[in-house]
Tab-separated table of C-alpha atoms in Angstrom:
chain	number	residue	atom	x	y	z
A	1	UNK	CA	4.829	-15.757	-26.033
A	2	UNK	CA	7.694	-12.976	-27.001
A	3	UNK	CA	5.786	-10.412	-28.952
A	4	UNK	CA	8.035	-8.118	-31.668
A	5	UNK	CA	8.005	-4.085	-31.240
A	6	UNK	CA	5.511	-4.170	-33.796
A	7	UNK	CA	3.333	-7.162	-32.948
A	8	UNK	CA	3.261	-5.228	-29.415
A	9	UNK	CA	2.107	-1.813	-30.569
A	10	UNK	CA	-0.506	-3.718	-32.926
A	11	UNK	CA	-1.819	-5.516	-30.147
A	12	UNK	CA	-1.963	-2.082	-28.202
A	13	UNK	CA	-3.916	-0.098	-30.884
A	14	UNK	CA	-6.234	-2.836	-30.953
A	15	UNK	CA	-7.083	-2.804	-27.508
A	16	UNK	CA	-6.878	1.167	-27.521
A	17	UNK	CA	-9.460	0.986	-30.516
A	18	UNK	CA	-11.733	-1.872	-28.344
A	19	UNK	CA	-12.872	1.163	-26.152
A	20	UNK	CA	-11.817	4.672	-28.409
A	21	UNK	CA	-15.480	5.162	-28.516
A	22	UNK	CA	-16.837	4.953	-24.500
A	23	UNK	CA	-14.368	7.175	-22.821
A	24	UNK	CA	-11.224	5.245	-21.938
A	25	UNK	CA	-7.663	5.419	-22.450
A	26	UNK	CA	-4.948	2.639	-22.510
A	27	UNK	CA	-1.808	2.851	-21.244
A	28	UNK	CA	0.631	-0.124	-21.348
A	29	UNK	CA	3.124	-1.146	-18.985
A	30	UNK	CA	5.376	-3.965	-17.862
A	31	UNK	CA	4.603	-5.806	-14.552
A	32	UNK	CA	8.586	-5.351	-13.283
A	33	UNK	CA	7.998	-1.658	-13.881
A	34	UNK	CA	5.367	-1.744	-11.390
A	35	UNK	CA	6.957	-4.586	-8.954
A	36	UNK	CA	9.867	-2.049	-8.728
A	37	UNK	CA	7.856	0.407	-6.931
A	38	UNK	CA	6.017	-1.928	-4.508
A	39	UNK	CA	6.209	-3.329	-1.382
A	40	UNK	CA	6.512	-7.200	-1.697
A	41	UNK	CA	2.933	-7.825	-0.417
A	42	UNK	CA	1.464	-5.916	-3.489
A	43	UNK	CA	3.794	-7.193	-5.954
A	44	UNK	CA	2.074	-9.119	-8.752
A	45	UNK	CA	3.230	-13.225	-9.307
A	46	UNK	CA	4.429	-12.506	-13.138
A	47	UNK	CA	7.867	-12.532	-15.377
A	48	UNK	CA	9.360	-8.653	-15.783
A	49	UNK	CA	8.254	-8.495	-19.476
A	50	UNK	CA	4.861	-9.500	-18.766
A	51	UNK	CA	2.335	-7.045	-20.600
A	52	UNK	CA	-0.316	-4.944	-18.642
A	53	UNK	CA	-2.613	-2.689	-19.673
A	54	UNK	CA	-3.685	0.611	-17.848
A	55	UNK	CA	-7.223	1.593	-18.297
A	56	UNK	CA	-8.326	5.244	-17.384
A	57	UNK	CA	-11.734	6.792	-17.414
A	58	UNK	CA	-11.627	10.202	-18.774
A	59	UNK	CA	-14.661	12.838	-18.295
A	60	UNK	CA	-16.633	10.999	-21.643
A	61	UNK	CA	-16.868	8.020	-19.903
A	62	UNK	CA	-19.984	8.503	-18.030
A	63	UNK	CA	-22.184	9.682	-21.226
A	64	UNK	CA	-20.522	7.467	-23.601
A	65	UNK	CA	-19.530	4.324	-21.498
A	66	UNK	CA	-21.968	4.502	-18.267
A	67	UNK	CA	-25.452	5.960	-18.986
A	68	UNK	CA	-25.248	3.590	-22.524
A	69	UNK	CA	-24.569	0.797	-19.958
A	70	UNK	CA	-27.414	1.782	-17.574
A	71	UNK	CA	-30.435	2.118	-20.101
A	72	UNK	CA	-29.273	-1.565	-21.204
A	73	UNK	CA	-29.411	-3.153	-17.993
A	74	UNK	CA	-32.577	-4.399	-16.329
A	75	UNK	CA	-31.021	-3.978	-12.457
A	76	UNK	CA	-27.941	-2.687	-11.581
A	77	UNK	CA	-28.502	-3.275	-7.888
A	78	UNK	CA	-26.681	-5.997	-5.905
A	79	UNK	CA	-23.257	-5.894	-4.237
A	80	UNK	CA	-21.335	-4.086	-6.875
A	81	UNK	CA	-21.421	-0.011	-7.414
A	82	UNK	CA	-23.170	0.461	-10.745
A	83	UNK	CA	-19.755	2.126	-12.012
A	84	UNK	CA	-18.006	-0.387	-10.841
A	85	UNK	CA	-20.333	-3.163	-12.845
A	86	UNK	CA	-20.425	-0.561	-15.497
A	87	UNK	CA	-15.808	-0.653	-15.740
A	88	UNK	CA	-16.524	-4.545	-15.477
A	89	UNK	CA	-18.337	-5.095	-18.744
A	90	UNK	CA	-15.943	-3.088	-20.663
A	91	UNK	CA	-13.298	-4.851	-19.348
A	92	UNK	CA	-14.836	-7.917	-20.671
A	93	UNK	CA	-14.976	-6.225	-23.679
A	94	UNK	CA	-11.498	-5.608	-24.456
A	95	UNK	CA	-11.547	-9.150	-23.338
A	96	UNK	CA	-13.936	-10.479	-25.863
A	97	UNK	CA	-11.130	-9.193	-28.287
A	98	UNK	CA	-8.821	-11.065	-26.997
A	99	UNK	CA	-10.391	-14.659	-27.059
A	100	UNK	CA	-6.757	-16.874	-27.766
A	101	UNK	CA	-5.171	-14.866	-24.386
A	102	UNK	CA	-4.849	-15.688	-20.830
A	103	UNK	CA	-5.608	-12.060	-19.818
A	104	UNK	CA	-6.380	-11.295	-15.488
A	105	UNK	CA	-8.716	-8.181	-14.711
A	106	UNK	CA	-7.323	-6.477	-11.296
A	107	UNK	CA	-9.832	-3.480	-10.399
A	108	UNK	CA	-9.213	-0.485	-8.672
A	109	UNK	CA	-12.206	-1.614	-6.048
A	110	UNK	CA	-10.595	-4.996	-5.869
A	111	UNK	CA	-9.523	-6.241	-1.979
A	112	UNK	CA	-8.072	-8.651	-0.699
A	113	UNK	CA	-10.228	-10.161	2.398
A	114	UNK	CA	-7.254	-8.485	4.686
A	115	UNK	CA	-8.477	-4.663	2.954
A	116	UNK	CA	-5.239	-5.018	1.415
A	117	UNK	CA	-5.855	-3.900	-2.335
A	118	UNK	CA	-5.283	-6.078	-5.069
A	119	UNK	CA	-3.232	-3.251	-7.572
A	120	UNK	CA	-2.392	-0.052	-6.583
A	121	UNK	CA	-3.726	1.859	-9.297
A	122	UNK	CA	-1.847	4.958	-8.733
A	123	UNK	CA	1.718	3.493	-8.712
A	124	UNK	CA	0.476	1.901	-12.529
A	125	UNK	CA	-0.425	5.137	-13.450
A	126	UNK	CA	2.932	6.502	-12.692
A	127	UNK	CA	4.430	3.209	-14.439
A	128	UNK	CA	3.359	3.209	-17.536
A	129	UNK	CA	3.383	7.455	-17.844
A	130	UNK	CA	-0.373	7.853	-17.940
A	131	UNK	CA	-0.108	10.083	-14.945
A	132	UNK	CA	2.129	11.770	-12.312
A	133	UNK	CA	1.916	10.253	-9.002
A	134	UNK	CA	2.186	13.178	-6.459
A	135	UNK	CA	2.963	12.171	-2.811
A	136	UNK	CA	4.216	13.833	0.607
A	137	UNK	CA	7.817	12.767	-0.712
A	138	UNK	CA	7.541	15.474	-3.823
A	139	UNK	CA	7.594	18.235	-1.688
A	140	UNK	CA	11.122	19.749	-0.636
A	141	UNK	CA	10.048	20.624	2.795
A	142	UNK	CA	6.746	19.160	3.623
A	143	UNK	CA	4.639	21.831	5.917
A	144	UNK	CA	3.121	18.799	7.595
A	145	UNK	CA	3.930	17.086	10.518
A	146	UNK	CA	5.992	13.714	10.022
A	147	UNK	CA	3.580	11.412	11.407
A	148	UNK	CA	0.955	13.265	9.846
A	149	UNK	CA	-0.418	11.032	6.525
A	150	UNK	CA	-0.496	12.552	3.305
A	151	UNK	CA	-2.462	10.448	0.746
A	152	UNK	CA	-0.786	10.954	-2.966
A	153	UNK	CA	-2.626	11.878	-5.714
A	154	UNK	CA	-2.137	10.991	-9.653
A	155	UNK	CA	-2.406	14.083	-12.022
A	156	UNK	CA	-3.239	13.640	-15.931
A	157	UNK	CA	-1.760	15.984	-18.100
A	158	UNK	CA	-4.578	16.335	-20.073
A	159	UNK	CA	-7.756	16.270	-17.573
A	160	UNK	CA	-5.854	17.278	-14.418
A	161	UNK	CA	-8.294	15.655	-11.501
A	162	UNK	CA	-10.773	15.023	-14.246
A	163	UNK	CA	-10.410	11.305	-14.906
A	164	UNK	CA	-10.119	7.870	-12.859
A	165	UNK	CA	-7.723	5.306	-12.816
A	166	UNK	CA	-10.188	2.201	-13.332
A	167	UNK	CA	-8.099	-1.081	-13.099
A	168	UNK	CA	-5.575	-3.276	-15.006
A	169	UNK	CA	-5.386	-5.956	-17.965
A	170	UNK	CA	-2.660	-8.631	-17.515
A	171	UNK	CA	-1.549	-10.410	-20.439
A	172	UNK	CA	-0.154	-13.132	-18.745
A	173	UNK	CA	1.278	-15.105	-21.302
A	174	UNK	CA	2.331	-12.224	-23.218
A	175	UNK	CA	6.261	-10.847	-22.779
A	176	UNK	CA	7.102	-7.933	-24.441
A	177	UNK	CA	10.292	-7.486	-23.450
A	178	UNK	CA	11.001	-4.234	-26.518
A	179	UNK	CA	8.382	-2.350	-24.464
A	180	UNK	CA	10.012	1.561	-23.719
A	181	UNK	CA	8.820	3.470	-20.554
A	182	UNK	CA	7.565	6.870	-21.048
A	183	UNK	CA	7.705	8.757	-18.198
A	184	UNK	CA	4.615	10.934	-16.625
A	185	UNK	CA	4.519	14.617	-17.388
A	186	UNK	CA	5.867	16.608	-14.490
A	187	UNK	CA	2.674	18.950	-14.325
A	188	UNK	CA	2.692	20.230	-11.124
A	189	UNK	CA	6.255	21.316	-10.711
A	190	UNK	CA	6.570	24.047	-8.149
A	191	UNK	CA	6.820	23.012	-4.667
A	192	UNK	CA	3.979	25.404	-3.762
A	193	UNK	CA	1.727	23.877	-6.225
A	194	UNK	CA	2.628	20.708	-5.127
A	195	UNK	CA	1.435	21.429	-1.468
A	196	UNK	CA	-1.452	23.252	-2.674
A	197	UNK	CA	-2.297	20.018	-4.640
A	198	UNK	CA	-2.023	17.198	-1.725
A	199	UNK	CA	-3.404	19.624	0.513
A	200	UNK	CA	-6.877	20.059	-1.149
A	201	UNK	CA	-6.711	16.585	-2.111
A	202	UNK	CA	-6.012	15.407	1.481
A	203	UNK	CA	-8.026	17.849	3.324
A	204	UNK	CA	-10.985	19.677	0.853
A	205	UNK	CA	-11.388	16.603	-1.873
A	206	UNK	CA	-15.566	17.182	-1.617
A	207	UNK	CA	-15.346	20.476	-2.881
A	208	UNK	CA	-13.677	19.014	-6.360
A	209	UNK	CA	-11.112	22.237	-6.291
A	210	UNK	CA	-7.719	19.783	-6.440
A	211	UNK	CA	-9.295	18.991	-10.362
A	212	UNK	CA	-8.328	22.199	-11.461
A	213	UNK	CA	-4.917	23.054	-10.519
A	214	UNK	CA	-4.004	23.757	-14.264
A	215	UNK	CA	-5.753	24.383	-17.014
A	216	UNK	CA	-7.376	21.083	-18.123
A	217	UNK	CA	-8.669	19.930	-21.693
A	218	UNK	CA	-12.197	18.631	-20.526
A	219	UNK	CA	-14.024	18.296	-16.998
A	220	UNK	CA	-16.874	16.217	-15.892
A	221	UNK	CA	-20.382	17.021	-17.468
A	222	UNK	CA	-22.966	18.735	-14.256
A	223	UNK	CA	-24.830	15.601	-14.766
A	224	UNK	CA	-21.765	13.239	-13.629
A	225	UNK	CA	-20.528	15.677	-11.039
A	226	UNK	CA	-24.199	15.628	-9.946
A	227	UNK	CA	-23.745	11.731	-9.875
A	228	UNK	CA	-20.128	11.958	-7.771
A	229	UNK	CA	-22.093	14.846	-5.442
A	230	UNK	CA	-24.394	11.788	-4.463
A	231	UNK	CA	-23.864	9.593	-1.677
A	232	UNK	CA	-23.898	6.187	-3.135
A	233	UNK	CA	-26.625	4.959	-1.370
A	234	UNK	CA	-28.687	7.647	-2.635
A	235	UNK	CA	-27.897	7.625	-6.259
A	236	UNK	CA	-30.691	4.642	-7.020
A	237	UNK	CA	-33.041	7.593	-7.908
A	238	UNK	CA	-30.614	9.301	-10.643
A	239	UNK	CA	-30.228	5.968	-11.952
A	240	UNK	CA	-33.639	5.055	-12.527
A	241	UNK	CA	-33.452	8.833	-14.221
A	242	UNK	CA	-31.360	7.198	-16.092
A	243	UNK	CA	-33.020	4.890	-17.789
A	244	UNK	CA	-35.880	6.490	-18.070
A	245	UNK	CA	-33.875	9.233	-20.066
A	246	UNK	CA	-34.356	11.687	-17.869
A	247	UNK	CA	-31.650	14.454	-17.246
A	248	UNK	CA	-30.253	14.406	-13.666
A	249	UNK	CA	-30.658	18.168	-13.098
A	250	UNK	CA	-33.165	19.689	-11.232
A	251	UNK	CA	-35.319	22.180	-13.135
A	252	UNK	CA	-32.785	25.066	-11.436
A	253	UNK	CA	-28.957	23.431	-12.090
A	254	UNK	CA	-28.067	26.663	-9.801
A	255	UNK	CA	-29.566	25.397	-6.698
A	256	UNK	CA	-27.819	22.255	-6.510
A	257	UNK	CA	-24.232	21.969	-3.860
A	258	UNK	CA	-21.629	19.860	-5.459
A	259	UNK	CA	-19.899	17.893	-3.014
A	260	UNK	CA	-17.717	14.957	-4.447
A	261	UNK	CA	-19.493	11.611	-2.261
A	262	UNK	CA	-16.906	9.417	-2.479
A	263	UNK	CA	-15.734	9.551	-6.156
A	264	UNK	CA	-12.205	10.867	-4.920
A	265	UNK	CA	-12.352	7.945	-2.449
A	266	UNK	CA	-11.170	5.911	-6.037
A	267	UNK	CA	-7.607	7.848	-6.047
A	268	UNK	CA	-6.900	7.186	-2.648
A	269	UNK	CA	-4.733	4.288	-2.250
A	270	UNK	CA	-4.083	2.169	0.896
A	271	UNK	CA	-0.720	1.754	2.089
A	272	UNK	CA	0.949	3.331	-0.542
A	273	UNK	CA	2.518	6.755	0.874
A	274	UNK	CA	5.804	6.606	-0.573
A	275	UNK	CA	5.813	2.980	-2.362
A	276	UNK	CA	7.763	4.753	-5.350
A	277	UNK	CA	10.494	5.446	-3.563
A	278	UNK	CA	10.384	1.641	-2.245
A	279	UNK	CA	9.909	2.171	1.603
């Protein structure tokens, strides 16, 4: 199904307004935008015009999306992370909107049984403009040895760091072939910021400092950075704070040592060091 400029940006707004109130943003995107940038093992089976949808978590998400979804749950144990089971369900709900399409939800956690993942998040965010995609091939002369592996990093213009790229709607049956691509804001532009950037990203990520490179509009709560500072395995205690509606900080906030566990781990993506510039 062709969809019109308007039907399109209707059909946007109404997915945008499906989660306006637990912390994410939309951003759209055509598949041959992102099959452009990708090796051939990672590009996705669909027509050019075929519609996909970006979703990003920004720092609202966890008290208006996540700690909602834990105090509703009766477990959230079993394989999946409890954010990721937490992205799932509102995935489903933009879904539930959505009954008459054929939509496919690819997740940033999402593997293929090789390791290989399923969407590389970061190269969408670049795609559709939500966010620049800052790699070892941005910087002029790289202070790094060639052979030495730079993982890039995607920087909002709004949050900086402070947000996650969380996964993809496909609207397989829908072509919108009218859609325009807005290009990410260039917000790290000086080659010294850029190294600055990859380097704390690549080499300091658990002290959270690559976040905060420029001045940013919101940052995650102390609770959630509390959450991130946990090692996954050991976070079964802040959730049953959780819902018992408890806060997660200790009587002195002071005392704690944030230390990103793994959150940044969600930015890093596998095999795609230079996939923009198609080698």
């Amino acid at each position: 199904m062709e969809l019109s400029k308007e039907q399109q940006e209707a059909l946007i707004n109404r997915a945008q307004e499906s989660l306006n109130l637990f912390g994410f943003e939309i951003h759209p995107f055509k598949i041959g935008w992102y099959n452009e940038h990708v090796k051939d093992v990672f590009r996705l089976p669909y027509p050019p015009d075929t519609l996909g949808l970006l979703v990003i978590s920004t720092p609202e998400m966890f008290e208006k999306a996540f700690i909602p979804f834990v105090r509703q749950q009766g477990e959230c144990g079993g394989i999946r992370d409890p954010i990721d089971q937490c992205v799932m369900h509102y995935f489903n709900k933009v879904k539930q909107v959505f009954t008459d399409y054929d939509i496919e939800s690819l997740y940033d956690f999402e593997m293929h049984h090789n390791r290989r993942p399923k969407i590389l998040v970061q190269t969408v965010g670049y795609v559709s403009g939500a966010a620049y995609y800052y790699q070892k091939s941005d910087v002029t002369n790289p202070p790094w040895p060639p052979e030495k592996k730079i993982c890039g990093v995607c920087y909002h213009p709004t949050y900086g760091g402070w947000f996650g790229l969380r996964g993809v709607l496909i609207f397989k049956d829908i072509q919108c072939p009218s859609l325009e691509q807005t290009l990410p804001q260039d917000v790290v532009p000086s080659q010294e910021m850029r190294v600055n950037l990859l380097n704390r990203f690549n080499f300091h990520w658990q002290d959270w400092t690559f976040r905060d490179l420029i001045p940013v509009k919101q940052r995650y709560s102390q609770e959630q950075i509390l959450y991130f500072s946990t090692k996954p395995k050991d976070r079964t205690k802040l959730i049953e704070k959780i819902k018992a509606s408890e806060t997660l900080l200790p009587d002195n906030p002071g005392d704690v040592q944030y230390q990103d566990k793994g959150h940044s781990e969600e930015t890093v993506e596998t095999d795609d060091t230079n996939l923009l510039n198609g080698s």
